[in-house]
Amino acid sequence: VEMASKNNFPWLISNVMDRATGAGLANGHVTYMVEWSGHKIGLVGLVEREWLVTLHTIEPEDVVYEDFCSCARRLGRQLREEGAELVLALTHMRVPNDELLAQEVEEVDIILG
């Protein structure tokens, strides 16, 4: 949370929540909507489960992890309902999982991994 508060951009983590509070890690946004040249773009931030063990400040049992594909489907539909013309996934995953996301989730238009 301390590191996130020092940035001038929003943190975005959609599929990992703090078990105690229900909030996104580091109080990050679950989704984020931006407007670019008059077009609404919905953003989701997705991580693979294996990423959690690389975090020395978080115990895996202290968070709730949602599968990145099911999360992307659910939030992609939600962002469309909120007016998003494009849904973009910002991922912190290895290439095979980005490829799986692209193959399995039609609600996401662009993946930046």
PDB file of C-alpha atoms in Angstrom:
ATOM      1  CA  VAL A   1       0.000   0.000   0.000  1.00  0.00           C
ATOM      2  CA  GLU A   2       2.856   2.363   0.855  1.00  0.00           C
ATOM      3  CA  MET A   3       4.504   1.894  -2.544  1.00  0.00           C
ATOM      4  CA  ALA A   4       1.207   2.323  -4.410  1.00  0.00           C
ATOM      5  CA  SER A   5       0.519   5.600  -2.629  1.00  0.00           C
ATOM      6  CA  LYS A   6       3.800   7.048  -3.950  1.00  0.00           C
ATOM      7  CA  ASN A   7       2.901   6.517  -7.623  1.00  0.00           C
ATOM      8  CA  ASN A   8       1.184   8.987  -9.940  1.00  0.00           C
ATOM      9  CA  PHE A   9      -0.761   6.241 -11.716  1.00  0.00           C
ATOM     10  CA  PRO A  10      -3.453   3.835 -10.523  1.00  0.00           C
ATOM     11  CA  TRP A  11      -2.570   0.308  -9.502  1.00  0.00           C
ATOM     12  CA  LEU A  12      -4.776  -2.288 -11.143  1.00  0.00           C
ATOM     13  CA  ILE A  13      -5.214  -5.844  -9.904  1.00  0.00           C
ATOM     14  CA  SER A  14      -8.426  -7.583 -10.798  1.00  0.00           C
ATOM     15  CA  ASN A  15      -8.122 -11.199  -9.760  1.00  0.00           C
ATOM     16  CA  VAL A  16      -6.438 -11.099  -6.336  1.00  0.00           C
ATOM     17  CA  MET A  17      -8.222  -9.684  -3.306  1.00  0.00           C
ATOM     18  CA  ASP A  18      -7.207  -9.208   0.300  1.00  0.00           C
ATOM     19  CA  ARG A  19      -9.051 -11.954   2.197  1.00  0.00           C
ATOM     20  CA  ALA A  20      -9.595  -9.762   5.287  1.00  0.00           C
ATOM     21  CA  THR A  21     -10.930  -6.639   3.563  1.00  0.00           C
ATOM     22  CA  GLY A  22     -12.199  -7.852   0.190  1.00  0.00           C
ATOM     23  CA  ALA A  23     -10.273  -5.009  -1.453  1.00  0.00           C
ATOM     24  CA  GLY A  24      -7.752  -5.334  -4.259  1.00  0.00           C
ATOM     25  CA  LEU A  25      -4.141  -5.776  -3.225  1.00  0.00           C
ATOM     26  CA  ALA A  26      -2.477  -2.508  -2.194  1.00  0.00           C
ATOM     27  CA  ASN A  27      -5.938  -0.932  -2.535  1.00  0.00           C
ATOM     28  CA  GLY A  28      -5.575  -1.325  -6.291  1.00  0.00           C
ATOM     29  CA  HIS A  29      -8.467  -0.847  -8.677  1.00  0.00           C
ATOM     30  CA  VAL A  30     -10.319  -3.960  -9.823  1.00  0.00           C
ATOM     31  CA  THR A  31     -11.197  -2.255 -13.123  1.00  0.00           C
ATOM     32  CA  TYR A  32     -10.353   1.121 -14.579  1.00  0.00           C
ATOM     33  CA  MET A  33     -12.011   3.058 -17.386  1.00  0.00           C
ATOM     34  CA  VAL A  34     -10.099   5.557 -19.504  1.00  0.00           C
ATOM     35  CA  GLU A  35     -11.280   7.744 -22.339  1.00  0.00           C
ATOM     36  CA  TRP A  36      -8.996   8.148 -25.345  1.00  0.00           C
ATOM     37  CA  SER A  37     -10.005  10.329 -28.289  1.00  0.00           C
ATOM     38  CA  GLY A  38     -13.643   9.991 -27.314  1.00  0.00           C
ATOM     39  CA  HIS A  39     -13.503   6.186 -26.919  1.00  0.00           C
ATOM     40  CA  LYS A  40     -13.998   4.373 -23.622  1.00  0.00           C
ATOM     41  CA  ILE A  41     -11.423   1.687 -22.889  1.00  0.00           C
ATOM     42  CA  GLY A  42     -11.915  -0.686 -19.982  1.00  0.00           C
ATOM     43  CA  LEU A  43      -8.840  -2.049 -18.231  1.00  0.00           C
ATOM     44  CA  VAL A  44      -8.331  -5.154 -16.128  1.00  0.00           C
ATOM     45  CA  GLY A  45      -5.111  -6.277 -14.460  1.00  0.00           C
ATOM     46  CA  LEU A  46      -4.544 -10.011 -14.304  1.00  0.00           C
ATOM     47  CA  VAL A  47      -1.891 -12.191 -12.698  1.00  0.00           C
ATOM     48  CA  GLU A  48      -1.226 -15.912 -12.704  1.00  0.00           C
ATOM     49  CA  ARG A  49      -1.406 -17.845  -9.439  1.00  0.00           C
ATOM     50  CA  GLU A  50       2.322 -18.592  -9.583  1.00  0.00           C
ATOM     51  CA  TRP A  51       3.061 -14.866  -9.269  1.00  0.00           C
ATOM     52  CA  LEU A  52       1.777 -14.837  -5.701  1.00  0.00           C
ATOM     53  CA  VAL A  53       4.661 -16.959  -4.380  1.00  0.00           C
ATOM     54  CA  THR A  54       7.153 -14.384  -5.678  1.00  0.00           C
ATOM     55  CA  LEU A  55       5.752 -11.715  -3.345  1.00  0.00           C
ATOM     56  CA  HIS A  56       7.674 -11.691  -0.082  1.00  0.00           C
ATOM     57  CA  THR A  57       5.244  -9.323   1.639  1.00  0.00           C
ATOM     58  CA  ILE A  58       2.081 -11.359   1.041  1.00  0.00           C
ATOM     59  CA  GLU A  59       1.140 -14.773   2.327  1.00  0.00           C
ATOM     60  CA  PRO A  60      -0.892 -16.715  -0.283  1.00  0.00           C
ATOM     61  CA  GLU A  61      -3.417 -17.749   2.380  1.00  0.00           C
ATOM     62  CA  ASP A  62      -4.134 -14.052   3.076  1.00  0.00           C
ATOM     63  CA  VAL A  63      -5.542 -13.458  -0.401  1.00  0.00           C
ATOM     64  CA  VAL A  64      -8.376 -14.740  -2.558  1.00  0.00           C
ATOM     65  CA  TYR A  65      -7.223 -15.660  -6.055  1.00  0.00           C
ATOM     66  CA  GLU A  66      -9.706 -15.850  -8.953  1.00  0.00           C
ATOM     67  CA  ASP A  67      -8.729 -17.713 -12.107  1.00  0.00           C
ATOM     68  CA  PHE A  68      -7.612 -15.112 -14.644  1.00  0.00           C
ATOM     69  CA  CYS A  69      -9.867 -16.432 -17.438  1.00  0.00           C
ATOM     70  CA  SER A  70     -13.058 -16.443 -15.371  1.00  0.00           C
ATOM     71  CA  CYS A  71     -12.198 -13.031 -13.929  1.00  0.00           C
ATOM     72  CA  ALA A  72     -11.543 -11.587 -17.402  1.00  0.00           C
ATOM     73  CA  ARG A  73     -14.864 -12.936 -18.713  1.00  0.00           C
ATOM     74  CA  ARG A  74     -16.830 -11.501 -15.794  1.00  0.00           C
ATOM     75  CA  LEU A  75     -15.130  -8.109 -15.742  1.00  0.00           C
ATOM     76  CA  GLY A  76     -15.049  -7.834 -19.534  1.00  0.00           C
ATOM     77  CA  ARG A  77     -18.851  -8.161 -19.592  1.00  0.00           C
ATOM     78  CA  GLN A  78     -19.154  -5.669 -16.741  1.00  0.00           C
ATOM     79  CA  LEU A  79     -16.949  -3.099 -18.501  1.00  0.00           C
ATOM     80  CA  ARG A  80     -18.984  -3.452 -21.713  1.00  0.00           C
ATOM     81  CA  GLU A  81     -22.150  -2.799 -19.692  1.00  0.00           C
ATOM     82  CA  GLU A  82     -20.451   0.331 -18.328  1.00  0.00           C
ATOM     83  CA  GLY A  83     -19.811   1.547 -21.874  1.00  0.00           C
ATOM     84  CA  ALA A  84     -16.350   0.245 -22.749  1.00  0.00           C
ATOM     85  CA  GLU A  85     -15.789  -0.057 -26.488  1.00  0.00           C
ATOM     86  CA  LEU A  86     -12.562  -2.010 -25.968  1.00  0.00           C
ATOM     87  CA  VAL A  87     -11.429  -4.169 -23.080  1.00  0.00           C
ATOM     88  CA  LEU A  88      -7.703  -4.335 -22.507  1.00  0.00           C
ATOM     89  CA  ALA A  89      -6.008  -6.816 -20.155  1.00  0.00           C
ATOM     90  CA  LEU A  90      -2.730  -5.751 -18.575  1.00  0.00           C
ATOM     91  CA  THR A  91      -1.141  -8.999 -17.442  1.00  0.00           C
ATOM     92  CA  HIS A  92       1.707 -10.142 -15.274  1.00  0.00           C
ATOM     93  CA  MET A  93       1.843 -13.705 -16.588  1.00  0.00           C
ATOM     94  CA  ARG A  94       4.040 -15.946 -18.672  1.00  0.00           C
ATOM     95  CA  VAL A  95       3.384 -16.219 -22.404  1.00  0.00           C
ATOM     96  CA  PRO A  96       1.489 -19.551 -22.277  1.00  0.00           C
ATOM     97  CA  ASN A  97      -1.052 -18.023 -19.889  1.00  0.00           C
ATOM     98  CA  ASP A  98      -1.405 -14.898 -22.048  1.00  0.00           C
ATOM     99  CA  GLU A  99      -2.047 -17.233 -24.992  1.00  0.00           C
ATOM    100  CA  LEU A 100      -4.621 -19.187 -22.969  1.00  0.00           C
ATOM    101  CA  LEU A 101      -6.357 -15.930 -22.067  1.00  0.00           C
ATOM    102  CA  ALA A 102      -6.464 -14.932 -25.748  1.00  0.00           C
ATOM    103  CA  GLN A 103      -7.886 -18.309 -26.787  1.00  0.00           C
ATOM    104  CA  GLU A 104     -10.446 -18.673 -24.020  1.00  0.00           C
ATOM    105  CA  VAL A 105     -11.784 -15.171 -23.336  1.00  0.00           C
ATOM    106  CA  GLU A 106     -13.610 -13.347 -26.119  1.00  0.00           C
ATOM    107  CA  GLU A 107     -14.537 -10.503 -23.763  1.00  0.00           C
ATOM    108  CA  VAL A 108     -10.932  -9.202 -23.902  1.00  0.00           C
ATOM    109  CA  ASP A 109      -9.888  -7.405 -27.088  1.00  0.00           C
ATOM    110  CA  ILE A 110      -6.214  -6.680 -26.393  1.00  0.00           C
ATOM    111  CA  ILE A 111      -3.668  -8.302 -24.085  1.00  0.00           C
ATOM    112  CA  LEU A 112      -0.549  -6.430 -23.013  1.00  0.00           C
ATOM    113  CA  GLY A 113       1.674  -8.829 -21.106  1.00  0.00           C
TER     114      GLY A 113
END
